[in-house]
Short mmCIF file of C-alpha atoms in Angstrom, two decimals:
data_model
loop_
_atom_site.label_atom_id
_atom_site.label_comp_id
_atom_site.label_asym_id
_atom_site.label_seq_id
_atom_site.Cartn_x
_atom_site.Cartn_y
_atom_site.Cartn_z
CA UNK A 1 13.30 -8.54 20.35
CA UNK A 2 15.05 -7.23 17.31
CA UNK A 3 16.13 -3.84 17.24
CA UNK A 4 18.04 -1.95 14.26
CA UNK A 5 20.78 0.89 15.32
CA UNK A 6 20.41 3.70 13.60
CA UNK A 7 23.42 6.30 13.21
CA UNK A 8 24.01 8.96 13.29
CA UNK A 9 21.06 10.27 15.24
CA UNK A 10 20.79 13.83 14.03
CA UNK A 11 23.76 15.87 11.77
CA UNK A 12 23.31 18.99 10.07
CA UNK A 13 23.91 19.50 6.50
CA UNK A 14 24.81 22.50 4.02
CA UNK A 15 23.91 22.32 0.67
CA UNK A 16 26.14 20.76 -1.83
CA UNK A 17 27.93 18.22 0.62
CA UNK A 18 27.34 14.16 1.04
CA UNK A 19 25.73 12.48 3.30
CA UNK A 20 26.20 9.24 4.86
CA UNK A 21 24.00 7.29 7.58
CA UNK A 22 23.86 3.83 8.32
CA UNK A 23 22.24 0.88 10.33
CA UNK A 24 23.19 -2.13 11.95
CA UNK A 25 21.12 -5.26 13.59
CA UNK A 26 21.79 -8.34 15.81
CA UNK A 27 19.57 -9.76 13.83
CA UNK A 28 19.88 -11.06 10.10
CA UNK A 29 16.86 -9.50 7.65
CA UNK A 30 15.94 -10.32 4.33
CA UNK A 31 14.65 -6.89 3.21
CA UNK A 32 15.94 -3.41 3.79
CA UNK A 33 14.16 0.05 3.12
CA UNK A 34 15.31 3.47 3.62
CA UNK A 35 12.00 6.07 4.42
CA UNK A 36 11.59 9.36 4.89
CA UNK A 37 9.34 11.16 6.59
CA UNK A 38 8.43 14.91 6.52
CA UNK A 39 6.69 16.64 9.45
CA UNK A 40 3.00 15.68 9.72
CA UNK A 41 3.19 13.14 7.05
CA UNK A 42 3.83 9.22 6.81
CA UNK A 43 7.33 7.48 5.89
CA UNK A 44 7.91 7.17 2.37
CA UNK A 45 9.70 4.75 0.97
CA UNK A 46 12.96 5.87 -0.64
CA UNK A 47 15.21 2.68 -1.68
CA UNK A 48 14.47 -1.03 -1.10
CA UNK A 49 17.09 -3.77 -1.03
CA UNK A 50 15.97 -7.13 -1.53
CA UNK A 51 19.37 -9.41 -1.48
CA UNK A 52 22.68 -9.43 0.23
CA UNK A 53 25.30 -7.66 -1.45
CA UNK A 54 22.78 -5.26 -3.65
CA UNK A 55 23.83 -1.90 -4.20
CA UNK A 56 20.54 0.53 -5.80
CA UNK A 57 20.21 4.08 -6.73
CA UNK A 58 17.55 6.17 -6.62
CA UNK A 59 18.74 9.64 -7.97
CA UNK A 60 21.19 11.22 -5.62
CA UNK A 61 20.39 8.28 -2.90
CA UNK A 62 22.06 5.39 -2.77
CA UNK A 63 21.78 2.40 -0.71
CA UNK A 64 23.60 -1.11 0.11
CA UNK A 65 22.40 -4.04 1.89
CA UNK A 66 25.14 -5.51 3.79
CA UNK A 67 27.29 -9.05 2.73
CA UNK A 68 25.73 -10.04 6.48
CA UNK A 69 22.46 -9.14 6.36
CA UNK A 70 22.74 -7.52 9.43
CA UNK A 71 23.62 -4.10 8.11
CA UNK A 72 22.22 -1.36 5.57
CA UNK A 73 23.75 2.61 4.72
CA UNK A 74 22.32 5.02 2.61
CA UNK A 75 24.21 7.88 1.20
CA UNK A 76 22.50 11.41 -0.72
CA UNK A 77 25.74 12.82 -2.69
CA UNK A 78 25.04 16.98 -3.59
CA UNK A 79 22.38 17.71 -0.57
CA UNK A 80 19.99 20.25 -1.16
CA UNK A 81 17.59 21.64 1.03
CA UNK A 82 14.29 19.86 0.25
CA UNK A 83 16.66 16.30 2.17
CA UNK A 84 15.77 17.92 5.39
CA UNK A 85 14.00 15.81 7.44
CA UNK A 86 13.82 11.77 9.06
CA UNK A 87 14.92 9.11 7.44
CA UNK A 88 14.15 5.80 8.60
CA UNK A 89 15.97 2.38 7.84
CA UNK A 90 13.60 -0.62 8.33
CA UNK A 91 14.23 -4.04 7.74
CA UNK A 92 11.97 -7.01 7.83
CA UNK A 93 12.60 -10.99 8.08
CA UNK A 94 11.05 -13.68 5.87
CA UNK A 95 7.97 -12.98 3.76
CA UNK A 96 6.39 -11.04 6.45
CA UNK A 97 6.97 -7.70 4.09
CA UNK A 98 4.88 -5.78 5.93
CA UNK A 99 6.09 -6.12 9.23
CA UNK A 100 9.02 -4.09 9.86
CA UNK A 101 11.37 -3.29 12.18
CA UNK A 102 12.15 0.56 12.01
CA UNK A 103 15.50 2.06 13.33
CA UNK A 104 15.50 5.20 15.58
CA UNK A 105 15.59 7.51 12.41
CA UNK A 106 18.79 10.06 11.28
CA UNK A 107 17.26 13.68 11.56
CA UNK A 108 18.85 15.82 8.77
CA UNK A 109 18.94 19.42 9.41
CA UNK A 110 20.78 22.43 7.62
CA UNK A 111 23.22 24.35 8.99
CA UNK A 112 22.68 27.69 10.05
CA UNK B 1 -4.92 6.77 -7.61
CA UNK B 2 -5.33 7.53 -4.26
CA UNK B 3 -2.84 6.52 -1.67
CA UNK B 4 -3.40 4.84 1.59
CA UNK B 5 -6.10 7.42 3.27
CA UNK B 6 -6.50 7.19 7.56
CA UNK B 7 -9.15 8.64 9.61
CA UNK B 8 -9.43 11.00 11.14
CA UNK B 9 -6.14 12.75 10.98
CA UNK B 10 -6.34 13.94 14.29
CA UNK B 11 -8.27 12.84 17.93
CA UNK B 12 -8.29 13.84 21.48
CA UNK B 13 -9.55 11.34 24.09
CA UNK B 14 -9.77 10.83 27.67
CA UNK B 15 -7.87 8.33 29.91
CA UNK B 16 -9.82 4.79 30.08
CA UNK B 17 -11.83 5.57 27.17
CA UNK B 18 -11.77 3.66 23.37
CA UNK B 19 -10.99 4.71 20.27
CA UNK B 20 -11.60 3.29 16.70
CA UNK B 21 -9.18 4.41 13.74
CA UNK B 22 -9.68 3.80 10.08
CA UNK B 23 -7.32 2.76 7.29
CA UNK B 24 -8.33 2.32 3.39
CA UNK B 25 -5.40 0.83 1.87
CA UNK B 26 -4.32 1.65 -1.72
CA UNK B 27 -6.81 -0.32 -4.47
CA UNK B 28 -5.63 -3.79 -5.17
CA UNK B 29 -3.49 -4.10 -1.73
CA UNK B 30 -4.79 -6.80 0.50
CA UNK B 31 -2.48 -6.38 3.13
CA UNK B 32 -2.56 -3.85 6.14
CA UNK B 33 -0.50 -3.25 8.95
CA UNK B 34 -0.84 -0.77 11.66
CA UNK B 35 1.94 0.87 13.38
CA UNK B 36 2.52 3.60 16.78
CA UNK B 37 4.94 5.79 16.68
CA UNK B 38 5.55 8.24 19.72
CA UNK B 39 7.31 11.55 18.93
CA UNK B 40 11.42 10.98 18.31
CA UNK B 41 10.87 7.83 17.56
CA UNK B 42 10.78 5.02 14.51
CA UNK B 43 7.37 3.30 14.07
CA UNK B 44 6.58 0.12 16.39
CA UNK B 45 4.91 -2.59 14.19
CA UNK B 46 0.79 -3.49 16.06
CA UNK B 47 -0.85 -5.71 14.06
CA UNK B 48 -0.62 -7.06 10.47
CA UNK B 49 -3.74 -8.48 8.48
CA UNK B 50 -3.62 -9.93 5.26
CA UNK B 51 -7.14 -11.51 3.79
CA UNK B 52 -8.79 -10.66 6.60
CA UNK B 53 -6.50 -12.42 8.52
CA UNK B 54 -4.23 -11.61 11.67
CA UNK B 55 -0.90 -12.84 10.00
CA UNK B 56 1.58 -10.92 13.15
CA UNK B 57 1.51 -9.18 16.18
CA UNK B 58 3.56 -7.12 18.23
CA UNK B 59 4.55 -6.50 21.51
CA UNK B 60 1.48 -4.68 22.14
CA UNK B 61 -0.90 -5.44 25.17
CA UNK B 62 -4.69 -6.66 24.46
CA UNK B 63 -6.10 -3.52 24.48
CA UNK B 64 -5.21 -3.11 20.96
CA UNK B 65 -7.26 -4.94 18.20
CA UNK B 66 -7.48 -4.37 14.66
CA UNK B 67 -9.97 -6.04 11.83
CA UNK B 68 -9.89 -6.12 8.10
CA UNK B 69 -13.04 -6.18 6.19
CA UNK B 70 -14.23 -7.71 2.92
CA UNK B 71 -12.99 -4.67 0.64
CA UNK B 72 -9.47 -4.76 2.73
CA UNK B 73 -9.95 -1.73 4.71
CA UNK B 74 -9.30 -2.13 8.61
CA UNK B 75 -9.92 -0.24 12.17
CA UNK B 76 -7.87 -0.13 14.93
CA UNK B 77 -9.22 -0.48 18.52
CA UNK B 78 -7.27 0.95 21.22
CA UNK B 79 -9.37 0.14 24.67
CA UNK B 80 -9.08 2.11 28.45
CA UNK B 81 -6.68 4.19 27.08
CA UNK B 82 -3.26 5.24 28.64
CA UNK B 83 -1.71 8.60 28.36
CA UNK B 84 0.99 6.92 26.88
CA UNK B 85 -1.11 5.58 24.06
CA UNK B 86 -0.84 9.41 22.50
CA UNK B 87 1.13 8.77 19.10
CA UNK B 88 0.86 9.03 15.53
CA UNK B 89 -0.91 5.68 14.37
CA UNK B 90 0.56 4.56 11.06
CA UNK B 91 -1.61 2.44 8.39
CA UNK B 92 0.52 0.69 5.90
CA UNK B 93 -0.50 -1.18 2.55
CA UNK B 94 1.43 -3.17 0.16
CA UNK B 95 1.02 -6.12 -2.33
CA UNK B 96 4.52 -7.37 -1.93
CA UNK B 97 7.49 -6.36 0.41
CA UNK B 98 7.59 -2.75 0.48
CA UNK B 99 4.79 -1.28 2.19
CA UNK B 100 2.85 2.08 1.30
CA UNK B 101 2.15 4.20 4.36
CA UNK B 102 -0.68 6.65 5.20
CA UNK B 103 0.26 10.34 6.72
CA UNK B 104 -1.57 8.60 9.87
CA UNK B 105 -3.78 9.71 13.18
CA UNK B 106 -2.57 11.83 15.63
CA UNK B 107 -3.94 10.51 18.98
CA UNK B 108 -3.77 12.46 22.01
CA UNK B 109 -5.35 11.35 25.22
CA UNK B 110 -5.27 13.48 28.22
#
């Protein structure tokens, strides 16, 4: 089956610096969405990239869906400490919008 | 407006028995999808329903069965339950491609 790689798998961060994560498929997908999910709580949806190419904002996140379709990064420039937590790429083929494949997630912590 | 709401937010059960979750998706959203997703891990699509309909499955074995009813709510079914069936159960909404999720059931069987 289709399966998304998700890197990197954890990395700490200290406030002020940029982050970068990314995610990469065997498998071409026609929607990708960055989550993020907080302990105890659902994903929630962050940035979603509808067509090849597209590069979208959201704040201090930004996000590009890949010239192949088969990749996706999202970056947060000037971290601060409420980006703690997992983020989630997800990506999904055809209409089927609801049924997504989710990478293994990018844990954010801060450094010590 | 209130967001997609799941019950109950938490469960214990015993091996081989069943268990019933609930999902009310967010008003005017007539699609649901369920999802599992075991600790240190990304969500695993179950079931999607969309009019009532079963419109996609996933690699998931019988035991699980879902339902969507008139007013687009749904329930989950998880029969003779594993130990490894103890997850967070994720209900999911959306009226287009970028689905709403609830803060889900934790289900713990032991």
């Amino acid at each position: 089956g289709q399966q998304l790689n998700q890197s990197p798998q954890s990395m700490f961060i200290q406030e002020g610096e940029d982050v970068s994560m990314n995610c990469t498929s065997s498998s071409i997908f026609n929607t990708w969405l960055w989550y993020k999910q907080d302990p105890g709580e659902g994903p929630v949806l962050l940035i979603a990239l509808y067509k090849a190419g597209e590069l979208t904002s959201n704040g201090r996140l930004t996000a590009q869906f890949g010239i192949t379709r088969k990749d996706s990064f999202l970056n947060i420039s000037a971290s601060i400490p409420s980006d703690v937590g997992i983020y989630f790429c997800a990506g999904s083929v055809g209409n089927a919008g609801n049924m997504l494949t989710f990478g293994g997630g990018t844990r954010l912590m801060v450094k010590p | 407006d209130a967001g997609v709401t799941q019950s109950p937010t938490h469960l214990i059960k015993t091996r081989g028995q069943q268990v019933t979750l609930r999902c009310s998706p967010i008003s005017g959203h007539k699609s649901v999808s369920w999802y599992q997703q075991v600790l240190g891990q990304g969500p695993q699509f179950i079931f999607q329903y969309y009019e009532k309909e079963e419109r996609g499955r996933g690699n998931f074995p019988d035991r699980f069965s879902a339902r969507q009813f008139p007013n687009y709510s749904s329930e989950l079914n998880v029969n003779a339950l594993l130990l490894g069936d103890s997850a967070l159960y994720l209900c999911a909404s959306s009226w287009g491609t970028s689905p709403t999720f609830g803060s889900g059931t934790r289900l713990t069987v032991v």
